Every structure is written in C-alpha cells, then in structure tokens.
PDB file of C-alpha atoms in Angstrom:
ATOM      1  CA  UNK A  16       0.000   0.000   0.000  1.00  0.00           C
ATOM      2  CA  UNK A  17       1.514   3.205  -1.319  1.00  0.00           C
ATOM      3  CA  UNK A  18       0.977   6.057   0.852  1.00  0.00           C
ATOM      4  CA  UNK A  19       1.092  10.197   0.136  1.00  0.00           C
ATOM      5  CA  UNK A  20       0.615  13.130   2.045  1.00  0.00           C
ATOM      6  CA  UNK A  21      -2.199  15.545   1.507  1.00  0.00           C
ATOM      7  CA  UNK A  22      -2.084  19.180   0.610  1.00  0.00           C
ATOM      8  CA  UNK A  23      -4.099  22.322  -0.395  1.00  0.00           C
ATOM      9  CA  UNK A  24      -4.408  23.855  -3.645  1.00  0.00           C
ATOM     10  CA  UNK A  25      -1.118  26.451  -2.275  1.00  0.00           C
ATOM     11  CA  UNK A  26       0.911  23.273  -1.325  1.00  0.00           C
ATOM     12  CA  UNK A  27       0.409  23.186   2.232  1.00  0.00           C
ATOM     13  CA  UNK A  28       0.529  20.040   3.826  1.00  0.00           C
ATOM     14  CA  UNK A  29      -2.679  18.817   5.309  1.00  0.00           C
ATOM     15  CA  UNK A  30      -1.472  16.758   8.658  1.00  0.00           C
ATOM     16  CA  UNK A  31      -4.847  15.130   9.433  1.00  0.00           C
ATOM     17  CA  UNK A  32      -4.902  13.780   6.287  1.00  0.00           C
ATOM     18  CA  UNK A  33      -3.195  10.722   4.346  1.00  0.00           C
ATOM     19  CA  UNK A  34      -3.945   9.580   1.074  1.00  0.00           C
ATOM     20  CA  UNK A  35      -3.969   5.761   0.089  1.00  0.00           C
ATOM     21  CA  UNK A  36      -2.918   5.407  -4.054  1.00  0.00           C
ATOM     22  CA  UNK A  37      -5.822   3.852  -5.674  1.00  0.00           C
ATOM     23  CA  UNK A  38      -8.551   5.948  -3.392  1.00  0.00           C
ATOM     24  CA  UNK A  39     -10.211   8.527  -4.462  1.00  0.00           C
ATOM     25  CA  UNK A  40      -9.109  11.483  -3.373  1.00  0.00           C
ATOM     26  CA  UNK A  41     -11.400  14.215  -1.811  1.00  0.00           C
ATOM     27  CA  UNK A  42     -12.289  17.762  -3.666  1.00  0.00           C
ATOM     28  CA  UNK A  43     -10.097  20.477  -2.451  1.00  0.00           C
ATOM     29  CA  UNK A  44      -7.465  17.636  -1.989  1.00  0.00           C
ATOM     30  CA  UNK A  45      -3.879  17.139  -3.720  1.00  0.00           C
ATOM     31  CA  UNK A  46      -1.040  14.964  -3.827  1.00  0.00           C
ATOM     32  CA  UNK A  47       2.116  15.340  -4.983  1.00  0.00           C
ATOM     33  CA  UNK A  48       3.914  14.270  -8.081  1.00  0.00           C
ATOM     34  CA  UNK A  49       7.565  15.038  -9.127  1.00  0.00           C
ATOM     35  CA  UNK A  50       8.519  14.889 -13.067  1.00  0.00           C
ATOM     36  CA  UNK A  51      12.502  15.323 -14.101  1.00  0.00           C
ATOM     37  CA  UNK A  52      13.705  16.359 -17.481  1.00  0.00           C
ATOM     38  CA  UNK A  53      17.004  15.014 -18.121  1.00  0.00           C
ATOM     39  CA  UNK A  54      19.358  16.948 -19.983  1.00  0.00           C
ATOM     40  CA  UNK A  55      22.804  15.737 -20.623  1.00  0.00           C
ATOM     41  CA  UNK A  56      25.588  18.218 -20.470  1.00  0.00           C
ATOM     42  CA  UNK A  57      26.126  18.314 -24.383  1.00  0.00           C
ATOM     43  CA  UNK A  58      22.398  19.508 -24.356  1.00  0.00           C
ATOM     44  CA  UNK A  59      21.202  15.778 -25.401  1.00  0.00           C
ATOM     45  CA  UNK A  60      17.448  15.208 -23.925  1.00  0.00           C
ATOM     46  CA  UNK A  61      16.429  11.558 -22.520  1.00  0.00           C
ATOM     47  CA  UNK A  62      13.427   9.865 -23.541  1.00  0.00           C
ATOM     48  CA  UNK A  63      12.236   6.576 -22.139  1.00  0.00           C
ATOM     49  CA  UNK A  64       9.928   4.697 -23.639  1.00  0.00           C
ATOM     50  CA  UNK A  65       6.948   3.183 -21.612  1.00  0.00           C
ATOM     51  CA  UNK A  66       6.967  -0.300 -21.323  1.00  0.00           C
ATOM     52  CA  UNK A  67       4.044  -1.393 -23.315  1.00  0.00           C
ATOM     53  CA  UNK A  68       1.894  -2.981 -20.405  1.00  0.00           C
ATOM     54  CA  UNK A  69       1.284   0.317 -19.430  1.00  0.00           C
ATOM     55  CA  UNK A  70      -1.580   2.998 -20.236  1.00  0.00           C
ATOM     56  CA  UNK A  71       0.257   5.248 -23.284  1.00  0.00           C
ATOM     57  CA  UNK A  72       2.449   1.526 -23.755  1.00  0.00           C
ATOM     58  CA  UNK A  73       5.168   2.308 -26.165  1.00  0.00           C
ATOM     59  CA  UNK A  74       4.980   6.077 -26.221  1.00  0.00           C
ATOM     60  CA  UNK A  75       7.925   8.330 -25.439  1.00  0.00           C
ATOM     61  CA  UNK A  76       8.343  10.543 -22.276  1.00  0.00           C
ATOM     62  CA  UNK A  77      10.568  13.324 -21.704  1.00  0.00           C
ATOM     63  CA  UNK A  78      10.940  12.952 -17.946  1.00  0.00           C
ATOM     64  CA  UNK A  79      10.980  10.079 -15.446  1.00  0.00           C
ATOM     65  CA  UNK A  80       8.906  10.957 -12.048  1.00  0.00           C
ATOM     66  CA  UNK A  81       5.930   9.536  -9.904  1.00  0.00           C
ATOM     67  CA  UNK A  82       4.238  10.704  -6.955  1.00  0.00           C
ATOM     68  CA  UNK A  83       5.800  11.521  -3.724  1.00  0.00           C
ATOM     69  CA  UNK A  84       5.530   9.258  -0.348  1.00  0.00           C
ATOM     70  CA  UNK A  85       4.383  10.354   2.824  1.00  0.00           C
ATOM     71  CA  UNK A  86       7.335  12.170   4.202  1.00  0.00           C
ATOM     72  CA  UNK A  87       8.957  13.122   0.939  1.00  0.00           C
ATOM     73  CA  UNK A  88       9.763  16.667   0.213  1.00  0.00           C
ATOM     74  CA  UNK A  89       9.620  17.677  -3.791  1.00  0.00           C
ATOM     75  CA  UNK A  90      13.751  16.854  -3.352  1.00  0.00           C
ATOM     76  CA  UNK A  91      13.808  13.512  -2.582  1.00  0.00           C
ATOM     77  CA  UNK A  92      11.107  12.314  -4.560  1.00  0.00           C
ATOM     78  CA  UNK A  93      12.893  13.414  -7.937  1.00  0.00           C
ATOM     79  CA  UNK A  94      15.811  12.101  -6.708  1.00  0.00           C
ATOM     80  CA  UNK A  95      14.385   8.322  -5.447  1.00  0.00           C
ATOM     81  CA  UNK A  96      12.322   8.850  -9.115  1.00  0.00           C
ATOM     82  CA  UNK A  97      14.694   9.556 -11.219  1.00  0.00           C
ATOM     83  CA  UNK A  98      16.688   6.782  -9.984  1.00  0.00           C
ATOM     84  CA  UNK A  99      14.050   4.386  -9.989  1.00  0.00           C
ATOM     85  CA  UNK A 100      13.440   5.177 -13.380  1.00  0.00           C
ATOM     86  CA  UNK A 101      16.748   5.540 -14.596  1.00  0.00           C
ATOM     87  CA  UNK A 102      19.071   4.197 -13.056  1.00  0.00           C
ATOM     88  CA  UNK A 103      20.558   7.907 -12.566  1.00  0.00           C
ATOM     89  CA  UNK A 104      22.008   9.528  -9.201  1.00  0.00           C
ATOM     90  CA  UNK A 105      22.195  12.810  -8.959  1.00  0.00           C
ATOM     91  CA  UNK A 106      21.827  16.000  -6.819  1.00  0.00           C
ATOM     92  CA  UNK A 107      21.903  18.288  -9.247  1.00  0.00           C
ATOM     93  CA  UNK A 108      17.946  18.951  -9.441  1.00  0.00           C
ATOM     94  CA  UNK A 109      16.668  22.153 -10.204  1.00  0.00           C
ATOM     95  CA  UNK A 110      12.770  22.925  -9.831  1.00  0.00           C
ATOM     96  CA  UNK A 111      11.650  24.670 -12.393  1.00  0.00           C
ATOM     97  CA  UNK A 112       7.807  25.438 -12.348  1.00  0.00           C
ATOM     98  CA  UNK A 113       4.983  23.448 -10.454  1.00  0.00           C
ATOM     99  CA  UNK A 114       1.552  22.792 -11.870  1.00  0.00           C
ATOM    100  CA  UNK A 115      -1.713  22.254 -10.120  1.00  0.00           C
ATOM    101  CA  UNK A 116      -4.382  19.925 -11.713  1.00  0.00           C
ATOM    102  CA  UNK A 117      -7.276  19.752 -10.908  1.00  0.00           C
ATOM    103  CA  UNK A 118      -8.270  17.211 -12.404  1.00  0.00           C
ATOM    104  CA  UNK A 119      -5.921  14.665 -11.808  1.00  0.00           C
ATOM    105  CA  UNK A 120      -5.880  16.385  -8.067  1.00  0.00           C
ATOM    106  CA  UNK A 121      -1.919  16.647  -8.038  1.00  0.00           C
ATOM    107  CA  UNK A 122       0.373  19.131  -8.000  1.00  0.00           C
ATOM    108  CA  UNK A 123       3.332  18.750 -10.296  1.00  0.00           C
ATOM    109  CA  UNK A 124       6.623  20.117  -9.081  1.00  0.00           C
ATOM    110  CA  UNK A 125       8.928  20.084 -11.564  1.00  0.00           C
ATOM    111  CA  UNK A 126      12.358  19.426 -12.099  1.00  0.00           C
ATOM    112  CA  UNK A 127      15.257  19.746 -14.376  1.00  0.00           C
ATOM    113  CA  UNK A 128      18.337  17.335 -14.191  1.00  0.00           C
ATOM    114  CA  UNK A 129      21.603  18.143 -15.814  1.00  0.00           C
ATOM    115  CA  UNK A 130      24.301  15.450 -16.033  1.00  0.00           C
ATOM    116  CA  UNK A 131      27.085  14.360 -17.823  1.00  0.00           C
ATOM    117  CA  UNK A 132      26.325  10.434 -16.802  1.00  0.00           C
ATOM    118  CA  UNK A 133      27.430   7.788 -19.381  1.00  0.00           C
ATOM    119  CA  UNK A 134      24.449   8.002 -21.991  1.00  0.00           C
ATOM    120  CA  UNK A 135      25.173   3.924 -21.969  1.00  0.00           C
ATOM    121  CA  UNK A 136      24.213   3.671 -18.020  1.00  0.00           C
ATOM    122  CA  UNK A 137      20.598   4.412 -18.417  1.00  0.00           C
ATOM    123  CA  UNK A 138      18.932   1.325 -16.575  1.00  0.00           C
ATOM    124  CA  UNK A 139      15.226   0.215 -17.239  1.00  0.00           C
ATOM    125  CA  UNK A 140      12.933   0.078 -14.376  1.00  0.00           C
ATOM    126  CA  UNK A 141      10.873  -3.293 -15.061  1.00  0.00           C
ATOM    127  CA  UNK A 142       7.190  -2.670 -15.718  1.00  0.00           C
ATOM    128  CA  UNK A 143       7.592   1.146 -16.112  1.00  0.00           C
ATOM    129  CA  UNK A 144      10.136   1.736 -19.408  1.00  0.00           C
ATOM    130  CA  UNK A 145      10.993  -0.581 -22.082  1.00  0.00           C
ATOM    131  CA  UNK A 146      13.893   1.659 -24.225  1.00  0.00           C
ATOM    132  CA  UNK A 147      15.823   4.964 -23.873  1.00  0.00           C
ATOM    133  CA  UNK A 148      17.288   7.291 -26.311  1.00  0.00           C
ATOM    134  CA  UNK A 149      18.420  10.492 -25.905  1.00  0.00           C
ATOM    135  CA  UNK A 150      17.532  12.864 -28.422  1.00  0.00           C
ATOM    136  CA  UNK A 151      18.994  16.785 -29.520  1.00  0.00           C
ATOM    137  CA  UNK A 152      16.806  19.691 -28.761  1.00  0.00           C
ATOM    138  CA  UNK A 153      15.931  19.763 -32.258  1.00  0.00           C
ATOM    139  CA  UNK A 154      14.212  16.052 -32.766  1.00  0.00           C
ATOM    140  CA  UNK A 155      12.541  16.572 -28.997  1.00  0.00           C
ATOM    141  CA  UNK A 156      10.673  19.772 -30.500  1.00  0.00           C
ATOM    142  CA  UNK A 157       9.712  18.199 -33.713  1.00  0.00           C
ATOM    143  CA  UNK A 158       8.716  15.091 -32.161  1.00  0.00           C
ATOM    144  CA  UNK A 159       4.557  14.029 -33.640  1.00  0.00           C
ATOM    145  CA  UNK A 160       2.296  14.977 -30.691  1.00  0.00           C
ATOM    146  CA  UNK A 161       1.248  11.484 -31.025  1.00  0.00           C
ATOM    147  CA  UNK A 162       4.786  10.220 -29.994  1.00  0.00           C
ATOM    148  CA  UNK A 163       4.781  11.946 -26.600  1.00  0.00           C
ATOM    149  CA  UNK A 164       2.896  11.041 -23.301  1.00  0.00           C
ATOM    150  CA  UNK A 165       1.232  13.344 -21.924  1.00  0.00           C
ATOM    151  CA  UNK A 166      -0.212  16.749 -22.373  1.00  0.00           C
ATOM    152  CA  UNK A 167       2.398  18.955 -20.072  1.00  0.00           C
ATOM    153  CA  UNK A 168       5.175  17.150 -22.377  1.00  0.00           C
ATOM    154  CA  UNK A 169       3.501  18.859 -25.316  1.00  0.00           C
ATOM    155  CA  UNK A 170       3.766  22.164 -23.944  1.00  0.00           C
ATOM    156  CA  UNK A 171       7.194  21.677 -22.662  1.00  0.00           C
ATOM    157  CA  UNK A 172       7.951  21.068 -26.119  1.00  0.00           C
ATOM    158  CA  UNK A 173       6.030  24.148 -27.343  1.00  0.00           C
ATOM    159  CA  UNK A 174       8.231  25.973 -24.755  1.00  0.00           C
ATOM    160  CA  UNK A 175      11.101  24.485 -26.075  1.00  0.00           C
ATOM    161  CA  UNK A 176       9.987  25.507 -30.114  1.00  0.00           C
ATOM    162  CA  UNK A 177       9.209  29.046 -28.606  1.00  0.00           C
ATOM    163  CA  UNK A 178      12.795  29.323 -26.753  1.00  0.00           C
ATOM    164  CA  UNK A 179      14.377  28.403 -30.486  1.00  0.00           C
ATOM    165  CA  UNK A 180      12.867  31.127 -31.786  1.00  0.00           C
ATOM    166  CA  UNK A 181      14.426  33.692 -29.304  1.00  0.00           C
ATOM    167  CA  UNK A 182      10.737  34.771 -27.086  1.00  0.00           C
ATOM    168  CA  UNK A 183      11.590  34.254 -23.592  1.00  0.00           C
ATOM    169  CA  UNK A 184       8.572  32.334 -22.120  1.00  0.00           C
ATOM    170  CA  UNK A 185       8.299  30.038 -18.335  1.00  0.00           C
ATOM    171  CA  UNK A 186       9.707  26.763 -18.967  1.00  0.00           C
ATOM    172  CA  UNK A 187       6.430  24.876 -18.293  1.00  0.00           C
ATOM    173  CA  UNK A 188       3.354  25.580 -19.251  1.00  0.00           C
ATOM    174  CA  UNK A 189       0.086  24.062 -18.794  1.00  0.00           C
ATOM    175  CA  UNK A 190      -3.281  24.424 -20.389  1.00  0.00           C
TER     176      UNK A 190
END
C-alpha cells in the first residue's frame, strides 16, 4: 500500500490527512507528483519509452517521475524517481515550475536534471520503461504529438519551439 501526504491547492501540507494510491481522493485535496527532465551536459534530452503494459504503452516521455511518499519533500522524490526510473544519481535537481491539476488532483513540481552520466548507463525500471534514447533539442521539439505522453510534455515542447525562436517564455506551461 503506497501512501502520500495531503495538501491544499497552495501546497500546504494537510497533517490530518493521508492519502492511500488507488482511493479517491477528496475535492479540495492534492497529492504530490515530481517529473525530471534530463538533460545531458552536451544539451542531449532523454526519452524513455513506456513499457508497453502500461496505459500510453510504447509512447515516449521526456521525464521520469511519480508521486511523492508520505514524508517526501519535492527533493527527494525526484531524486528516489529519477533513480528508480533511470538508473541515474544525482543531486543536481533544479525545480523549475509546479503545476496544479485539478483534475488529476496533483500538483506537479517540476524538475530539471543536468548530467554528464554515461548516456550507456541508463537502466530500465521493469514494468515502467521498455527503451531509452536520448535525443537533440531539435528532434525533442519536432517530435509528432502522437509520440509523446502526456499533455504537459507537449507544452514543454512548445516551450522548447518558442525558446528556439528567441521569445523568452516560463519553462512549463500548462493548459
């Protein structure tokens, strides 16, 4: 039984409160959920593929993540995450924008992860990802909408297309 910590809608903690995953979780109620966008030193983004038992099987994601435990700050659950996921260690995590949904009642803190890891030391987490690759700035951007998981991946990538073009903009957006 996985367990997370409640908050409000301005990311404050809600002692009296733990969530069970799988439950429903009450109106006004959030959990947490950390996504990490690898970039590799020589500007090289990583994409893991979903393993295909999964819902959006054999798509491409741009980030590795998963919700937080009870306990976990944002910190350590992008760290534990993007190991888990990746078989990558690091500290060098930068939070770069967080999202509230409502409808999936999470808030998304986001991370990005720069490394200069051996692009060959990627490891597969069983059950989650089923391939890597790690792709220029360039490919990511004009990657088919259809290729990429989920809808704050697409506007990453719109940010991305945007930054090319020389508009500064946030680094996440979200519809």
């Amino acid at each position: 039984m996985e367990l997370w910590d409640a908050y409000d809608k301005d990311f404050k903690k809600i002692d009296s409160l733990t969530l069970t995953r799988g439950e429903k979780i009450p109106d006004g109620v959030y959990h947490l959920v950390c996504d990490i966008i690898v970039r590799h030193t020589d500007g090289e983004y990583l994409l893991m593929q979903r393993d295909s038992r999964k819902h959006f099987g054999g798509m491409w994601e741009a980030t590795a993540g998963g919700s937080a435990l009870r306990g976990e700050t944002p910190f350590e659950c992008a760290k534990r995450e993007l190991f888990e996921e990746t078989g990558i260690l690091s500290d060098n995590l930068k939070e770069v924008g967080r999202v509230v949904s409502d409808e999936h009642r999470s808030i998304y803190v986001e991370f990005l992860c720069e490394t200069n890891c051996e692009k060959n030391s990627v490891k597969l987490q069983e059950g989650e990802t089923s391939d890597f690759k790690w792709v220029s700035r360039d490919k990511l951007v004009n990657m088919k909408k259809s290729q990429l998981v989920t809808q704050r991946m697409q506007c990453f990538v719109e940010e991305l297309k945007k930054q090319l073009t020389g508009i500064s903009i946030v680094f996440f957006a979200f519809i």
